[in-house]
Amino acid sequence: MAIVETRKLTKVFKQGQPGAVNHVDLETREGEFLVFLGPSGSGKTTLLRMIAGLETPTSGEILIGGNVVNHLPPRERRIAMVFQSYALYPHLTVYQNIVFPLKAQKVKKELHKQKVEWASALLGIGRLLDRKPRELSGGERQRVALARAIVREPSVFLLDEPLSNLDAKLRASAREELEQFQKRVGTTTIYVTHDQVEAMAMGDRVVVLNQGTVRQIGTPQEVYDQPADTFVATFLGSPPMNLLETDDLIVGFRPERFLPSGLVAGSGSTDEIASRMKTEHLLLADVGKRVPLRFRVEYIEYLGAERILYGALEGGRFPGKAVASRIPSGVTERYEANSVHDFIVPESELKFFDRASEKRVAPKAIPWQ
Amino acid sequence: MAMTNRKLGVLMFSPAIIYVLAVVGVPFVLAFVYAVGDVKIASVGYHYVGLANFRSVLESPTFRRSLYDSIIFTVGTQVVVLVGSTVLSLALKDRFTGRGFIRFLILLPWVAPVSLGTIGWKWILDSIYSVINWVLVHLHFVRPFDTPMWLGEPTLAMISVIGVESWRLLPFSTVILLAGLTAIPRDIPEAAAVDGAGFWRTLFQITIPMILPIVNVAILFGVIFVFTDMTVVYILTRGGPYDTTQVLPSLAFFTGILGSDLAEGAAISIFLVPILVAVAYFMLRVASRAEVG
Ligand SMILES: Nc1ncnc2c1ncn2[C@@H]1O[C@H](COP(=O)(O)OP(=O)(O)O)[C@@H](O)[C@H]1O
Ligand SMILES: [Mg+2]
């Protein structure tokens, strides 16, 4: 078990072009599940490959367990990596795949069988040991790749989008299994994904990357509720945070906090509200001060558990600004295209960003009319 | 409509059939006919003699020597080519400046006319004008009037023809192996590196096994190519000294055409057939297995 640290880590592939990874400083904690989250091309893989030793940094340092490892080849870093493609050896059986790292690292022969059995039992692939990779399903391949990674008991796991090749259903269950598995073995893990749901669900902490720079490091709750800048605010959440630009500020609020005023406590008699909802709980029990906004609904997405309303604000200070609202399924209110409704945002839910730097700033009072 | 289509099909297809029959089929049948007859160049008439030619061929020490030489020549060339093309293709796989130019240089022997290239080699290996000897003398490895007779001494002559044949075959084999190597996803050797494998383990346990189906194809093509080739031997040594580099195709040529004994020449070349059929059979099997894998 070890801590991975990067100091001003930079990778420039072609001189004169912007770096794929720029001055990244981060430090994992012992046994932590750290997620690199960012859009495609944000440098997640490059960062991970530098930690693995598959890519030479242009500048900066990588430390594993407190030692600078920049000059060490991958095999001397005591890491294990699961590739997006799984990179199983196609000509070897599952057993031979899993035993390969043990042979390569000169583990005593007597221990091979026992270790392979341990790893394959842990991942429930004991009965697949004689098959070739091409005879396995996507989920089974992913397990074999994991088994091959854990069998040598590495000090750090690196996983590059290991679930992205699975179908949606399998992905959800594999996500949970992987998370549980990591908790059980307790190995420091760095997990790369572009899927915010995966990042939020699995990560102890999330590193949000964009264009090779770290935008924010924090727990899933921190990056969601206290985004450091407008990139993080809009990258997380679906649909993304609504942003309204004023003079030198950007004001943001999440779609799930932009709600019909009639359905929020304190905006009518309790009976009246209850009659408009299937469930009796109110959307935002006690929201304190509220900002009223008029919302013209333009189109509606039904997602089963909820509805997403897309439209624009009417009148006020931001006429015509595109915004979205997420309405939970408990609400029975009907919305139709081109209807105008009274909505509110609790003032405590507003986020403020500096318009020039796009960084978050302290809440301010702004005129809404 | 269907009928005309069919006729058109036959019409379009027939040139290929006629070509194969005329160029491959007729000589092939003729070889069998000659082999069981007594034809000589400029002789008239044909008498069936059964297996007499085969018997006489089998009893001839020259034939046995040639069969042996053919095997040495073919196997030796394959070994040299395999090692050489593996090294070359590994070296040329990754990007570096000048890779395109070096690839071009390596392909040259393949595109250059055989006779031209081989005549070049004849000079390089010549007993008087050999540049190799000149270099060896100037490096003081050998004395000026005691230089190796590259084409005049049995072992050296065999090494020389194997060397030149390998030089010819190397580009082809390298290109095939390069294609195989490029088809290996980058992740695989990287996974091996992370798993702890060094260069040799990756080479022998990952890279080579993964390109093995393609290597097999290269070997089988190579075997057929070398086993039936007489150009290099013919130009460099004419089978000499004392038939120590004589291979079956050149022997068949010398006996049948230059020695005017068509029947015996045909019988010699027919000995190539079972060997080539076996090789072709394996080649097809390997190729079909490579597809499935
Ligand atoms: N080997 C390479 N050569 C040149 N550019 C590369 C290479 N690998 C990645 N890049 C570039 O670096 C950037 C980051 O890529 P990558 O780390 O793969 O992003 P991510 O994994 O977040 O999608 C991209 O713009 C990509 O085009
Ligand atoms: Mg990636």
XYZ file of C-alpha atoms and ligand atoms in Angstrom:
690
model
C 0.000 0.000 0.000
C 1.351 3.374 -0.887
C 0.616 6.972 -1.540
C 0.954 8.356 -5.045
C 1.962 11.955 -5.417
C 2.591 14.134 -8.432
C 4.409 17.437 -8.335
C 4.010 19.934 -11.155
C 3.602 16.973 -13.469
C 3.500 18.052 -17.108
C 3.362 16.256 -20.426
C 3.746 18.059 -23.727
C 3.528 15.715 -26.714
C 4.480 18.212 -29.401
C 6.575 21.202 -28.603
C 4.755 24.455 -29.007
C 1.385 22.827 -28.507
C -0.610 22.987 -25.297
C 0.319 20.222 -22.902
C -1.831 17.132 -22.483
C -1.171 17.403 -18.734
C -0.178 20.699 -17.142
C 1.410 21.217 -13.714
C -0.676 18.624 -11.943
C -0.211 18.483 -8.182
C -2.083 15.803 -6.356
C -1.665 13.298 -3.588
C -3.669 10.186 -2.875
C -4.377 9.063 0.625
C -3.561 5.639 2.019
C -6.041 3.087 0.687
C -8.057 5.767 -1.048
C -10.251 5.380 -4.122
C -9.323 8.446 -6.131
C -11.158 9.176 -9.360
C -9.832 11.231 -12.279
C -12.882 12.720 -13.922
C -12.882 14.823 -17.044
C -14.175 14.993 -20.586
C -12.510 12.996 -23.333
C -9.116 14.466 -24.178
C -8.659 16.118 -20.791
C -5.448 14.204 -20.106
C -6.702 11.553 -17.692
C -5.110 8.654 -19.521
C -1.861 10.519 -20.053
C -1.682 11.344 -16.353
C -2.351 7.725 -15.426
C 0.192 6.442 -17.936
C 2.845 8.738 -16.501
C 2.135 7.346 -13.037
C 2.391 3.834 -14.476
C 5.667 4.634 -16.201
C 4.350 4.104 -19.717
C 4.802 7.753 -20.634
C 7.785 9.942 -19.778
C 6.840 13.234 -18.136
C 8.061 16.400 -19.816
C 8.649 17.876 -16.380
C 7.624 17.381 -12.793
C 7.911 14.485 -10.394
C 6.008 11.339 -9.566
C 6.341 9.814 -6.131
C 5.108 6.411 -5.079
C 5.432 5.559 -1.397
C 7.496 8.689 -0.878
C 10.157 7.890 -3.496
C 10.609 9.660 -6.795
C 9.974 7.033 -9.464
C 10.398 9.118 -12.628
C 13.391 7.064 -13.736
C 11.916 3.653 -12.848
C 10.414 1.396 -15.525
C 6.800 0.293 -14.958
C 7.755 -3.045 -13.498
C 9.728 -1.480 -10.680
C 6.884 0.734 -9.526
C 4.867 -1.985 -7.791
C 1.722 -0.946 -9.580
C -0.963 -2.839 -11.421
C -2.948 -1.401 -14.250
C -6.214 -2.338 -15.876
C -6.467 -0.982 -19.393
C -9.598 0.286 -21.042
C -9.304 -2.550 -23.569
C -8.312 -4.951 -20.740
C -5.234 -5.878 -22.788
C -5.555 -9.567 -22.014
C -2.967 -11.725 -23.754
C -5.099 -13.296 -26.474
C -2.960 -16.392 -26.993
C -2.896 -17.348 -23.316
C -5.615 -18.970 -21.244
C -7.190 -17.127 -18.343
C -4.932 -19.036 -15.948
C -1.838 -18.145 -17.959
C -2.950 -14.526 -18.127
C -3.341 -14.281 -14.390
C -0.115 -16.111 -13.614
C 1.900 -13.986 -16.033
C 2.735 -11.181 -13.566
C 3.803 -13.755 -10.981
C 6.188 -15.390 -13.433
C 7.457 -12.045 -14.655
C 8.141 -10.916 -11.108
C 9.806 -14.213 -10.215
C 7.357 -15.176 -7.517
C 8.161 -18.682 -6.244
C 6.615 -21.318 -8.461
C 4.947 -23.206 -5.605
C 2.857 -20.128 -4.854
C 1.541 -19.578 -8.378
C -1.403 -21.935 -8.317
C -2.551 -20.866 -4.906
C -2.350 -17.159 -5.741
C -4.168 -17.542 -9.044
C -6.893 -19.490 -7.287
C -7.180 -16.830 -4.629
C -7.485 -14.020 -7.195
C -9.897 -15.875 -9.440
C -12.077 -16.903 -6.508
C -12.196 -13.306 -5.323
C -13.557 -12.286 -8.715
C -15.691 -15.361 -9.272
C -13.929 -16.576 -12.398
C -12.637 -19.882 -11.059
C -14.463 -21.884 -13.700
C -13.068 -19.860 -16.593
C -9.402 -20.611 -16.030
C -9.002 -22.835 -19.092
C -10.643 -20.484 -21.559
C -9.009 -18.092 -23.958
C -9.935 -14.405 -23.717
C -11.898 -14.513 -26.968
C -14.238 -17.056 -25.381
C -15.231 -14.634 -22.627
C -17.931 -11.994 -22.391
C -17.061 -8.363 -21.747
C -17.827 -8.637 -18.050
C -15.735 -11.780 -17.709
C -12.799 -10.182 -19.476
C -12.965 -7.257 -17.133
C -12.787 -9.626 -14.173
C -9.841 -11.467 -15.638
C -8.063 -8.151 -16.119
C -8.763 -7.302 -12.491
C -7.607 -10.705 -11.316
C -4.392 -10.293 -13.260
C -3.960 -6.919 -11.576
C -4.528 -8.043 -7.995
C -2.732 -11.384 -8.103
C 0.648 -9.855 -7.344
C -0.774 -7.688 -4.556
C 0.417 -4.347 -5.891
C 0.764 -1.233 -3.795
C -1.304 0.850 -6.215
C -4.071 0.028 -8.686
C -4.471 2.114 -11.791
C -7.668 1.636 -13.745
C -8.382 3.353 -17.036
C -12.105 3.406 -17.755
C -12.444 -0.298 -16.962
C -16.219 -0.275 -17.237
C -16.653 1.722 -20.409
C -16.867 -1.387 -22.599
C -19.709 -2.922 -20.640
C -23.382 -2.459 -21.358
C -25.341 -0.171 -19.068
C -26.797 -2.836 -16.818
C -23.593 -4.740 -16.354
C -21.777 -1.488 -15.761
C -23.942 -0.637 -12.775
C -23.366 -3.989 -11.110
C -19.675 -4.056 -11.995
C -19.331 -0.590 -10.514
C -20.712 -1.724 -7.213
C -18.620 -4.886 -7.186
C -15.472 -3.010 -8.002
C -16.120 -0.539 -5.231
C -16.733 -3.279 -2.688
C -13.736 -5.153 -3.922
C -11.504 -2.133 -3.459
C -12.774 -1.612 0.068
C -12.005 -5.239 0.856
C -8.444 -5.305 -0.456
C -7.837 -1.736 0.671
C -5.311 -0.940 -2.035
C -4.816 2.672 -3.033
C -6.654 2.994 -6.326
C -6.673 5.593 -9.059
C -9.637 5.244 -11.329
C -10.069 7.121 -14.586
C -13.489 7.835 -16.001
C -15.377 10.384 -18.047
C -18.630 9.257 -16.479
C -19.675 11.554 -13.664
C -22.099 9.012 -12.244
C -19.274 6.511 -11.868
C -17.034 9.140 -10.324
C -19.654 10.277 -7.827
C -20.678 6.763 -6.893
C -17.235 5.246 -6.448
C -14.773 7.933 -5.543
C -13.612 8.746 -2.042
C -12.382 11.878 -3.728
C -12.695 13.132 -7.277
C -10.059 15.008 -9.278
C -11.816 17.029 -11.961
C -9.576 17.587 -14.964
C -9.993 19.783 -17.989
C -7.436 20.434 -20.714
C -4.741 18.820 -18.649
C -5.226 20.946 -15.554
C -6.793 20.062 -12.238
C -9.940 22.114 -11.750
C -10.894 20.752 -8.356
C -10.065 17.947 -5.955
C -12.656 17.001 -3.398
C -15.206 14.503 -2.199
C -18.070 13.846 -4.611
C -20.265 16.036 -2.450
C -17.765 18.886 -2.452
C -17.297 18.937 -6.191
C -21.037 18.769 -6.716
C -22.196 21.231 -4.103
C -19.234 23.559 -4.039
C -17.844 23.561 -7.556
C -14.608 25.505 -7.760
C -15.421 27.045 -11.102
C -17.972 27.087 -13.878
C -16.314 24.142 -15.633
C -16.808 21.863 -12.648
C -20.289 23.295 -12.115
C -21.385 22.445 -15.625
C -19.433 19.211 -16.080
C -21.115 17.606 -13.087
C -24.853 17.198 -12.957
C -27.301 16.320 -15.647
C -28.551 18.553 -17.025
C -25.694 20.888 -16.069
C -26.014 23.820 -13.721
C -27.940 26.773 -15.128
C -25.667 29.781 -15.501
C -26.782 33.391 -15.813
C -24.282 36.101 -16.619
C -24.537 39.533 -15.034
C -22.046 42.399 -15.110
C -18.985 40.799 -13.573
C -20.607 37.714 -12.074
C -22.043 34.418 -13.182
C -24.915 33.127 -11.089
C -25.626 29.434 -11.127
C -28.274 27.086 -9.787
C -28.851 23.399 -10.319
C -31.907 22.265 -12.322
C -33.138 20.186 -9.408
C -33.227 23.352 -7.300
C -35.220 25.272 -9.874
C -38.745 24.301 -9.043
C -42.370 25.260 -9.498
C -43.134 27.752 -6.767
C -46.487 26.156 -6.036
C -44.833 22.960 -4.907
C -42.467 24.411 -2.368
C -43.369 24.732 1.286
C -44.628 28.121 2.275
C -46.201 28.931 -1.067
C -49.789 27.971 -0.345
C -51.894 25.955 2.015
C -50.516 22.524 2.821
C -53.671 20.907 1.493
C -53.302 22.627 -1.800
C -49.729 21.498 -2.233
C -50.452 17.976 -1.117
C -53.236 17.729 -3.629
C -50.802 18.439 -6.405
C -48.342 15.747 -5.455
C -48.637 12.015 -5.292
C -46.278 11.705 -2.412
C -46.764 13.878 0.576
C -43.209 15.133 1.026
C -42.546 18.613 -0.136
C -39.781 19.315 -2.573
C -37.871 21.762 -0.470
C -39.244 21.764 3.024
C -37.861 25.001 4.376
C -35.932 26.932 1.846
C -35.641 30.307 3.461
C -35.404 33.194 1.019
C -36.476 32.451 -2.516
C -35.828 33.985 -5.888
C -38.952 33.962 -8.073
C -38.411 33.468 -11.807
C -40.877 33.064 -14.641
C -40.098 30.040 -16.814
C -41.340 29.376 -20.307
C -41.197 25.622 -20.925
C -40.081 24.777 -24.439
C -39.741 21.037 -24.410
C -39.990 18.195 -21.995
C -37.991 15.020 -21.573
C -39.655 12.148 -19.737
C -37.062 10.014 -17.999
C -39.374 7.830 -15.958
C -38.210 8.796 -12.509
C -38.232 12.447 -13.408
C -38.962 15.007 -16.042
C -36.540 17.524 -17.414
C -38.025 20.790 -18.593
C -36.001 22.884 -20.989
C -36.961 26.452 -21.682
C -36.105 30.079 -21.092
C -36.679 32.718 -18.470
C -39.345 35.327 -19.119
C -39.073 38.978 -18.114
C -37.017 39.945 -15.066
C -33.317 40.567 -15.389
C -32.503 37.613 -17.647
C -35.182 37.453 -20.299
C -34.644 34.689 -22.842
C -31.861 32.888 -20.918
C -31.957 29.158 -21.513
C -32.437 27.161 -18.317
C -33.510 23.671 -17.342
C -35.465 22.237 -14.467
C -35.574 18.700 -13.102
C -38.939 17.698 -11.708
C -39.161 14.548 -9.568
C -41.782 11.976 -10.503
C -43.846 12.683 -7.384
C -45.019 15.897 -8.950
C -48.196 15.385 -10.925
C -48.389 18.913 -12.289
C -48.686 18.923 -16.093
C -46.317 20.977 -18.184
C -46.767 21.659 -21.811
C -44.580 23.210 -24.421
C -44.901 26.969 -24.563
C -46.604 27.359 -21.233
C -45.258 29.886 -18.728
C -44.943 29.027 -15.028
C -43.845 30.620 -11.794
C -40.692 28.931 -10.551
C -38.393 29.661 -7.668
C -34.781 29.049 -6.675
C -33.880 29.051 -2.978
C -31.381 31.807 -2.469
C -29.136 29.480 -0.465
C -28.738 27.338 -3.576
C -27.302 30.080 -5.744
C -23.619 29.803 -6.665
C -21.619 32.811 -7.705
C -18.630 32.832 -10.032
C -16.327 35.604 -11.119
C -17.052 36.282 -14.749
C -13.452 36.831 -15.765
C -11.740 33.976 -13.932
C -14.822 31.720 -13.782
C -13.805 30.834 -10.203
C -16.392 30.617 -7.493
C -16.733 33.657 -5.224
C -18.687 34.438 -2.066
C -22.462 34.869 -2.441
C -23.606 38.381 -3.219
C -26.952 40.016 -3.376
C -27.884 40.882 -6.942
C -30.983 42.602 -8.248
C -33.292 40.116 -10.003
C -35.586 42.552 -11.710
C -31.388 -13.709 -68.911
C -29.986 -16.227 -66.470
C -28.502 -18.108 -69.383
C -26.747 -15.116 -70.882
C -25.433 -14.191 -67.464
C -24.045 -17.645 -67.149
C -22.467 -17.494 -70.573
C -20.970 -14.141 -69.767
C -19.611 -15.562 -66.555
C -17.978 -18.480 -68.362
C -16.638 -16.105 -70.972
C -15.110 -13.765 -68.425
C -13.683 -16.602 -66.414
C -12.231 -18.632 -69.254
C -9.063 -16.554 -69.870
C -7.958 -17.309 -66.336
C -8.655 -21.022 -66.765
C -6.924 -21.147 -70.129
C -3.966 -19.272 -68.753
C -3.577 -21.599 -65.772
C -3.998 -24.676 -67.956
C -1.533 -23.479 -70.555
C 1.131 -22.152 -68.263
C 0.854 -24.487 -65.294
C -1.247 -27.474 -66.290
C 0.324 -28.426 -69.615
C 3.946 -28.302 -68.438
C 2.953 -30.186 -65.321
C 1.326 -32.995 -67.271
C 4.161 -32.928 -69.756
C 6.664 -33.331 -66.929
C 4.895 -36.513 -65.852
C 4.768 -37.767 -69.431
C 8.466 -37.061 -69.934
C 9.409 -38.594 -66.631
C 8.066 -41.984 -67.648
C 9.481 -41.809 -71.168
C 12.845 -41.646 -72.876
C 12.756 -38.208 -74.505
C 15.952 -36.332 -75.134
C 16.279 -32.903 -76.685
C 16.113 -33.278 -80.466
C 15.157 -36.958 -80.238
C 12.157 -38.161 -82.162
C 9.623 -40.645 -80.920
C 8.600 -41.532 -77.415
C 8.925 -44.821 -75.623
C 7.304 -45.520 -72.337
C 9.964 -46.669 -69.891
C 7.955 -46.812 -66.664
C 9.860 -45.855 -63.546
C 13.280 -46.348 -65.080
C 14.101 -42.661 -64.939
C 13.140 -42.443 -61.293
C 15.266 -45.464 -60.499
C 18.254 -44.002 -62.235
C 17.739 -40.655 -60.553
C 17.497 -42.223 -57.113
C 20.674 -44.205 -57.695
C 22.605 -41.158 -58.805
C 24.870 -39.736 -56.059
C 24.487 -36.297 -57.611
C 20.742 -36.421 -57.036
C 21.130 -37.464 -53.424
C 23.687 -34.758 -52.889
C 21.313 -32.214 -54.445
C 18.402 -33.296 -52.321
C 20.596 -32.885 -49.256
C 21.850 -29.500 -50.488
C 18.322 -28.384 -51.256
C 17.278 -29.115 -47.703
C 20.336 -27.385 -46.219
C 19.820 -24.435 -48.552
C 16.113 -24.111 -47.738
C 16.364 -24.621 -43.995
C 19.497 -22.493 -43.675
C 17.888 -19.640 -45.552
C 14.722 -19.855 -43.455
C 16.698 -19.685 -40.222
C 18.737 -16.687 -41.348
C 15.687 -14.930 -42.753
C 13.570 -15.609 -39.704
C 16.093 -14.279 -37.239
C 16.988 -11.370 -39.499
C 13.450 -10.340 -40.294
C 12.377 -10.618 -36.648
C 15.174 -8.307 -35.587
C 14.551 -5.931 -38.476
C 10.803 -5.780 -38.029
C 11.155 -5.154 -34.299
C 13.627 -2.375 -35.015
C 11.422 -0.824 -37.688
C 8.160 -1.091 -35.788
C 8.458 2.077 -33.735
C 8.596 5.542 -35.153
C 11.952 7.255 -35.540
C 13.356 9.772 -37.957
C 14.495 8.090 -41.138
C 12.322 5.023 -40.643
C 10.708 5.476 -44.030
C 14.077 5.647 -45.756
C 15.412 2.558 -43.979
C 12.260 0.641 -44.815
C 12.797 1.613 -48.429
C 16.404 0.393 -48.361
C 15.362 -2.925 -46.901
C 12.725 -3.375 -49.554
C 15.210 -2.754 -52.357
C 16.479 -6.348 -52.774
C 12.890 -7.423 -53.314
C 12.153 -4.951 -56.074
C 15.556 -5.164 -57.779
C 15.749 -7.792 -60.552
C 17.151 -11.042 -59.167
C 19.800 -11.483 -61.784
C 21.081 -7.951 -61.315
C 21.320 -8.258 -57.567
C 22.885 -11.678 -57.742
C 25.468 -10.599 -60.287
C 26.357 -7.816 -57.881
C 26.902 -10.443 -55.250
C 28.992 -12.504 -57.622
C 31.441 -9.633 -57.754
C 31.263 -9.064 -54.031
C 32.167 -12.724 -53.510
C 34.610 -12.992 -56.413
C 37.906 -14.680 -55.639
C 39.972 -11.738 -56.904
C 37.790 -8.660 -56.728
C 35.860 -9.462 -53.555
C 35.257 -6.336 -51.466
C 34.707 -8.539 -48.454
C 38.194 -9.932 -48.802
C 39.573 -6.467 -49.385
C 38.035 -5.332 -46.099
C 39.222 -8.442 -44.266
C 42.748 -7.952 -45.571
C 42.809 -4.303 -44.573
C 41.530 -5.153 -41.115
C 44.346 -7.760 -40.970
C 41.966 -10.638 -40.396
C 43.364 -12.561 -43.355
C 46.587 -12.389 -45.328
C 46.473 -10.871 -48.849
C 47.172 -14.064 -50.813
C 45.293 -16.403 -48.558
C 41.795 -14.951 -48.803
C 38.641 -17.085 -48.418
C 37.315 -18.570 -51.652
C 33.700 -17.600 -51.107
C 32.359 -19.523 -54.056
C 35.139 -22.047 -54.483
C 35.152 -23.951 -51.228
C 32.177 -26.269 -50.446
C 31.162 -24.927 -47.007
C 31.846 -21.294 -47.871
C 29.975 -21.689 -51.146
C 26.917 -23.026 -49.339
C 27.149 -20.178 -46.810
C 27.407 -17.729 -49.701
C 24.357 -18.980 -51.585
C 22.366 -19.114 -48.343
C 23.503 -15.583 -47.567
C 22.476 -14.190 -50.941
C 19.171 -16.082 -50.977
C 18.455 -14.720 -47.481
C 19.262 -11.242 -48.700
C 16.606 -11.699 -51.384
C 13.967 -13.123 -49.102
C 14.564 -10.823 -46.139
C 12.453 -7.867 -47.341
C 9.431 -10.030 -47.993
C 9.631 -11.701 -44.627
C 10.279 -8.400 -42.844
C 7.251 -6.787 -44.418
C 5.033 -9.704 -43.424
C 6.307 -9.654 -39.849
C 5.949 -5.879 -39.675
C 2.323 -6.253 -40.636
C 1.928 -8.815 -37.876
C 3.628 -6.615 -35.303
C 1.607 -3.563 -36.223
C -1.536 -5.600 -35.679
C -0.661 -6.122 -31.994
C -2.509 -3.476 -29.985
C -0.127 -1.168 -28.127
C -1.810 -2.042 -24.840
C -0.583 -5.620 -24.886
C 3.166 -5.046 -24.595
C 2.395 -2.199 -22.200
C 0.373 -4.510 -20.002
C 3.301 -6.916 -20.079
C 5.642 -4.119 -19.037
C 3.397 -3.191 -16.122
C 3.086 -6.863 -15.214
C 6.843 -6.943 -14.826
C 8.065 -8.495 -18.051
C 11.358 -7.322 -19.492
C 12.343 -7.192 -23.161
C 13.066 -10.898 -23.649
C 10.050 -12.192 -21.782
C 7.796 -9.852 -23.723
C 9.452 -10.932 -26.962
C 9.278 -14.681 -26.420
C 6.087 -15.003 -24.405
C 3.950 -12.230 -25.850
C 5.140 -10.780 -29.146
C 6.354 -13.871 -30.978
C 3.474 -16.144 -29.913
C 1.046 -13.443 -30.997
C 2.549 -13.132 -34.465
C 3.148 -16.870 -34.792
C 0.349 -17.484 -37.322
C 1.862 -14.789 -39.504
C 5.372 -16.109 -38.985
C 4.113 -19.486 -40.162
C 2.772 -17.965 -43.322
C 6.102 -16.242 -43.903
C 7.975 -19.521 -43.337
C 5.794 -21.529 -45.672
C 5.957 -18.955 -48.420
C 9.681 -18.793 -47.870
C 10.104 -22.562 -48.057
C 8.269 -22.771 -51.347
C 10.147 -19.806 -52.711
C 13.581 -21.102 -51.787
C 12.951 -24.763 -52.523
C 11.952 -24.014 -56.090
C 14.475 -21.267 -56.740
C 17.601 -21.856 -58.797
C 18.562 -18.332 -59.821
C 21.003 -17.623 -57.044
C 22.725 -20.998 -57.288
C 22.798 -20.822 -61.058
C 24.396 -17.393 -61.206
C 26.766 -17.687 -58.245
C 28.115 -21.251 -58.350
C 26.358 -23.231 -61.068
C 25.973 -25.853 -58.369
C 29.695 -26.126 -57.774
C 32.179 -26.776 -56.438
C 31.643 -30.488 -57.158
C 27.854 -30.207 -56.878
C 28.103 -29.116 -53.253
C 25.647 -26.295 -53.819
C 23.582 -28.123 -56.414
C 19.886 -27.926 -55.530
C 17.052 -29.904 -57.117
C 15.783 -27.159 -59.436
C 19.266 -26.390 -60.732
C 20.058 -30.083 -61.119
C 16.850 -30.597 -63.079
C 17.805 -27.692 -65.293
C 21.361 -28.898 -65.863
C 20.280 -32.468 -66.533
C 17.149 -31.794 -68.528
C 18.010 -28.702 -70.531
C 21.776 -28.363 -70.639
C 22.358 -32.132 -70.487
C 19.581 -32.748 -73.008
C 18.069 -35.558 -70.909
C 14.539 -34.183 -70.675
C 13.152 -37.345 -69.186
C 15.535 -37.476 -66.277
C 15.241 -33.717 -65.681
C 11.485 -34.132 -65.484
C 11.865 -37.017 -63.061
C 14.074 -34.871 -60.803
C 11.655 -32.000 -60.728
C 8.798 -34.354 -59.907
C 10.564 -35.124 -56.632
C 9.782 -31.531 -55.661
C 6.058 -32.144 -55.942
C 5.248 -34.175 -52.794
C 7.341 -31.863 -50.658
C 5.673 -28.767 -52.049
C 2.229 -30.321 -51.742
C 2.877 -31.023 -48.073
C 4.079 -27.473 -47.530
C 1.104 -26.026 -49.363
C -1.255 -28.146 -47.295
C 0.235 -26.855 -44.065
C 0.184 -23.337 -45.392
C -3.533 -23.496 -46.107
C -4.239 -25.010 -42.713
C -2.230 -22.383 -40.886
C -3.799 -19.618 -42.913
C -7.307 -20.791 -42.132
C -6.468 -21.153 -38.452
C -4.995 -17.655 -38.370
C -8.291 -16.329 -39.705
C -10.320 -17.978 -36.983
C -7.949 -16.864 -34.223
N 0.772 9.581 -27.915
C 0.232 10.800 -28.093
N 0.756 11.658 -28.993
C 0.242 12.894 -29.161
N -0.807 13.373 -28.493
C -1.390 12.569 -27.583
C -0.900 11.246 -27.330
N -1.675 10.679 -26.360
C -2.590 11.609 -26.038
N -2.431 12.746 -26.758
C -3.235 13.969 -26.640
O -3.239 14.369 -25.290
C -4.511 14.825 -24.897
C -4.996 14.050 -23.708
O -5.253 12.738 -24.098
P -5.705 11.615 -23.078
O -4.779 11.627 -21.915
O -5.832 10.353 -23.824
O -7.130 12.133 -22.633
P -8.313 11.364 -21.900
O -7.798 10.062 -21.424
O -8.714 12.287 -20.799
O -9.398 11.232 -22.904
C -5.405 14.694 -26.112
O -5.501 15.958 -26.715
C -4.680 13.716 -26.992
O -4.935 13.993 -28.334
Mg -8.517 8.084 -21.917
